Short mmCIF file of C-alpha atoms in Angstrom, two decimals:
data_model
loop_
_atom_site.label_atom_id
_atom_site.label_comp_id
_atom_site.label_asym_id
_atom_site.label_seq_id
_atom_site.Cartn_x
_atom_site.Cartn_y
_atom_site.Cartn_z
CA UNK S 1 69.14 108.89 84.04
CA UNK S 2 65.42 109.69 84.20
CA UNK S 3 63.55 111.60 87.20
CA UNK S 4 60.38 112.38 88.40
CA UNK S 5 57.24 111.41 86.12
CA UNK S 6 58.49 108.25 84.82
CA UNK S 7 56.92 105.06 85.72
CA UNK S 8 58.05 102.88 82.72
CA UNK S 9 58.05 99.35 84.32
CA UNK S 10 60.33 97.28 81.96
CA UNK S 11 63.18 100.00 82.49
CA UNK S 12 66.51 97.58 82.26
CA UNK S 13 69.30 99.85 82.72
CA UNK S 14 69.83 103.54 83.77
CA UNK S 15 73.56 104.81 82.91
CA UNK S 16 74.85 108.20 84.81
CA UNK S 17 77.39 110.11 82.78
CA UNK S 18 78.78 112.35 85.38
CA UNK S 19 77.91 112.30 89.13
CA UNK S 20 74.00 113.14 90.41
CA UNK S 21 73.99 115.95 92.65
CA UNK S 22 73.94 113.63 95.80
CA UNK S 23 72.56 110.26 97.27
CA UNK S 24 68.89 110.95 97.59
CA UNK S 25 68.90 111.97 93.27
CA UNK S 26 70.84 109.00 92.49
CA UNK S 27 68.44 106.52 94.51
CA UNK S 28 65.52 108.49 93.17
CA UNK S 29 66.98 107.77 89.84
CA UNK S 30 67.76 104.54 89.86
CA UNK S 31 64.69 103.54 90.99
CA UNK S 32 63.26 103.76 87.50
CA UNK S 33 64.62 100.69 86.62
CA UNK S 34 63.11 97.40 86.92
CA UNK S 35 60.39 98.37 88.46
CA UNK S 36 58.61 94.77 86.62
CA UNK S 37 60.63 93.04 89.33
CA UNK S 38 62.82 91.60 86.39
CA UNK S 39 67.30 92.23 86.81
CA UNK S 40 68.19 95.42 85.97
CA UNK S 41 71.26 97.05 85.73
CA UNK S 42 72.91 100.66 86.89
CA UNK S 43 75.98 102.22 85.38
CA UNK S 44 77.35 105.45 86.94
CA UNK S 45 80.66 106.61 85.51
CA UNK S 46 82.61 109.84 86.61
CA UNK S 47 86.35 110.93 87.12
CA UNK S 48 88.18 113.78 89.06
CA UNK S 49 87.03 116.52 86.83
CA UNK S 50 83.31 115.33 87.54
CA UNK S 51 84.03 115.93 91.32
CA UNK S 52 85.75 119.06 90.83
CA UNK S 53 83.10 120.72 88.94
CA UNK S 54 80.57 119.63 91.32
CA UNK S 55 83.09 120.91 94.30
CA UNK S 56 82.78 124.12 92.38
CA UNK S 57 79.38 124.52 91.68
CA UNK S 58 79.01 123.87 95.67
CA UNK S 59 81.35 126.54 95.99
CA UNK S 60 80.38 129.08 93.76
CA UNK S 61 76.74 128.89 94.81
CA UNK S 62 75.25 131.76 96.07
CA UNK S 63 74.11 129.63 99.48
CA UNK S 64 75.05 129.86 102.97
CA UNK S 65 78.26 128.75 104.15
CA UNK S 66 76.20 125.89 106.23
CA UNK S 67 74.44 125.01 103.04
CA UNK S 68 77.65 124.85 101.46
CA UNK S 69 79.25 122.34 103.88
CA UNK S 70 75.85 120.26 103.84
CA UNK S 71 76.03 119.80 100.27
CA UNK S 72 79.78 119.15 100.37
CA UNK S 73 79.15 116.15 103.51
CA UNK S 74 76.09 115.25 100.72
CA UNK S 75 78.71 114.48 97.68
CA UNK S 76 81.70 112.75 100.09
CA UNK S 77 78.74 110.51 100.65
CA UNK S 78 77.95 109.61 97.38
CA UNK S 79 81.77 109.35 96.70
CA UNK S 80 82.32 107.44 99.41
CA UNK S 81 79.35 105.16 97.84
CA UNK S 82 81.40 105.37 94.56
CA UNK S 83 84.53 104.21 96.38
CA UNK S 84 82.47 101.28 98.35
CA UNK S 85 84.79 98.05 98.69
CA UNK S 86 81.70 96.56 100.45
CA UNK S 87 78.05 95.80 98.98
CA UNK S 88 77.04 98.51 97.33
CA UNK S 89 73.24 98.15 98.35
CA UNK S 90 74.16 97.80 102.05
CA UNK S 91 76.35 101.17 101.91
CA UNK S 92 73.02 103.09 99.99
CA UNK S 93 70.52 101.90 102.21
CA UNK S 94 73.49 102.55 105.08
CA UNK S 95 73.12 106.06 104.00
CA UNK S 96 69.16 105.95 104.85
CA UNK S 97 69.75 104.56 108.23
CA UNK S 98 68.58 101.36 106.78
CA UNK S 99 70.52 97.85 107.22
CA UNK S 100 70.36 95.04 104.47
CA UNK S 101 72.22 91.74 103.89
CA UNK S 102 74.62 91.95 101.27
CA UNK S 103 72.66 91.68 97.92
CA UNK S 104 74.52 89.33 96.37
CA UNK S 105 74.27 91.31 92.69
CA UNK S 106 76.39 94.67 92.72
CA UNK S 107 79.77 94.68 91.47
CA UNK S 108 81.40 94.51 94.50
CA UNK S 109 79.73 91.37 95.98
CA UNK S 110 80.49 89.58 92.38
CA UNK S 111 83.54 90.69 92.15
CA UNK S 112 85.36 92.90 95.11
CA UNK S 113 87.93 95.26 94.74
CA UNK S 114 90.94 93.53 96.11
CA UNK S 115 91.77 95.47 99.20
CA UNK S 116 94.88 96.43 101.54
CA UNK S 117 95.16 96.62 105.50
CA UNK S 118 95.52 99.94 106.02
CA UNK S 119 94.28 99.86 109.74
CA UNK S 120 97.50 101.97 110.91
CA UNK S 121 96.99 104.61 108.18
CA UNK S 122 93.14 105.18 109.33
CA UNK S 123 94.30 105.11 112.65
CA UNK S 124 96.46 108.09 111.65
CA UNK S 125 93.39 109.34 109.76
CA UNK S 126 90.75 109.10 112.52
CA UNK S 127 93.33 110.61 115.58
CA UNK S 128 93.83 113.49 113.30
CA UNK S 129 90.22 113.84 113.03
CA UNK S 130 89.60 113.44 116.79
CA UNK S 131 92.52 115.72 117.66
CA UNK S 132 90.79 118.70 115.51
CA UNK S 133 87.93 118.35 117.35
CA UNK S 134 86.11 116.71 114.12
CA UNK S 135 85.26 120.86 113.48
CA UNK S 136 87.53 120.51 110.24
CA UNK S 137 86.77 119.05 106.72
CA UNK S 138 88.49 116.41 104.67
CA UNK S 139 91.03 118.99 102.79
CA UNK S 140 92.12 120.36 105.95
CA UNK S 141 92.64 116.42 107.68
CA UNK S 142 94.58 115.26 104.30
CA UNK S 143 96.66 118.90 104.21
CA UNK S 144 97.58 118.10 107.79
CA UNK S 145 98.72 114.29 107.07
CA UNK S 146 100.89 115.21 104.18
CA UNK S 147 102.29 117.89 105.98
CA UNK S 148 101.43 120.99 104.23
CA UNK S 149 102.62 124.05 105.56
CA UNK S 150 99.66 126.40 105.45
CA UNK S 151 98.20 129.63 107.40
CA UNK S 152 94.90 127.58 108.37
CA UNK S 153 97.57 124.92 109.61
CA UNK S 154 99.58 127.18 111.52
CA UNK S 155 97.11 129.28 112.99
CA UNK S 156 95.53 126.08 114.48
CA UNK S 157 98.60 124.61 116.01
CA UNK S 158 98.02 121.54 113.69
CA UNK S 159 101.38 121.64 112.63
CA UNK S 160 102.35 120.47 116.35
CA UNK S 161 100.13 117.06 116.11
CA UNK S 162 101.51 113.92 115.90
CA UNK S 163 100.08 113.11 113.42
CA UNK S 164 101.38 116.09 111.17
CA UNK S 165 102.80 115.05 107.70
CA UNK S 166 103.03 111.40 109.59
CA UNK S 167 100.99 110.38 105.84
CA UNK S 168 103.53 112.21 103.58
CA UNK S 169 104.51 108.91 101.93
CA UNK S 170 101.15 109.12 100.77
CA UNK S 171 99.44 111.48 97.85
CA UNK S 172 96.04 113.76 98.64
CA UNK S 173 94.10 111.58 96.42
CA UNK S 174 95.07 108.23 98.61
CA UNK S 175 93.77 110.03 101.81
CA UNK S 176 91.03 111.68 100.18
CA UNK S 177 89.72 108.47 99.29
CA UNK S 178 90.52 106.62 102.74
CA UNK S 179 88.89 109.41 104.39
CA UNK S 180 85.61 108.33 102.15
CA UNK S 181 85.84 105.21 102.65
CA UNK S 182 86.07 105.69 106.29
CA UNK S 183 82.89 107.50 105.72
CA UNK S 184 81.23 105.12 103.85
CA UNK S 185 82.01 102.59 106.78
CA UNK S 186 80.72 105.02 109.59
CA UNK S 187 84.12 105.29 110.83
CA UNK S 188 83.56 109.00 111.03
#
């Protein structure tokens, strides 16, 4: 994906390998093509190991623990853009504090990822949150849905909530991504 300096107007399609570093690179980025006002086209492709090297490098950074949990918030959002089931453009400019019709041209509004009510397991999701005092991050909400018996867990009382292990029928990456979603839908 290009960056700064390039101001090629006929720029059809910009493909991302692996995940930008957050939501304000990727829009810069994409913004390179079709710039003519013709279609254009943007690809970004990533997996797991994408997001857990750029967990790490978060992690391993020599920054603040503040900084660290800002950049983290940074990449659930541009996961939870990733994970969209809703128009992509609406979710990106969402992220700017911007509102916008659905587009009408993203993947999603061609085609949409077919879906499933899960309205009682975000339920379970958000009154975790809420009963945490939202002071905890995603690992700590999923490890507390499945049920894992940790010292963080204990030493909060979490292991008391209702909602404690009420999502083990459930794996980490399902409430992971729920969790994003909810995100991406200003649920939380």
């Amino acid at each position: 994906a290009f960056g700064m300096g390039i101001d090629k107007p006929d720029i059809r399609f910009v493909f991302h390998t692996d995940l930008p570093s957050n939501m304000e690179a990727y829009y810069q980025e994409i913004g390179r093509a079709g710039r003519d006002g013709k279609p254009a086209r943007a690809v970004l492709l990533y997996g797991f190991e994408d997001i857990r090297i750029r967990r790490a490098m978060i992690d391993d950074s020599n920054a603040a623990d503040e900084q660290k949990r800002i950049e983290h918030r940074r990449l659930d959002a541009l996961l939870a853009f990733c994970e969209a089931s809703s128009c992509r453009r609406q979710v990106l400019l969402g992220y700017f504090g911007e509102t916008h019709p659905p587009c009408g041209n993203c993947d999603q509004c061609l085609s949409p990822s077919p879906t499933v009510d899960a309205t009682d397991l975000a339920r379970a999701a958000l009154e975790t949150v809420v009963a945490t005092n939202q002071m905890y991050g995603q690992a700590h909400i999923v490890d507390i849905l499945v049920g894992r018996d940790t010292d963080k867990i204990r030493s909060a009382g979490h292991d008391s909530h209702a909602t404690y292990g009420a999502g083990k029928a459930k794996d980490s990456s399902f409430w992971r991504s729920l969790l994003r979603q909810l995100y991406a839908a200003n649920a939380i």
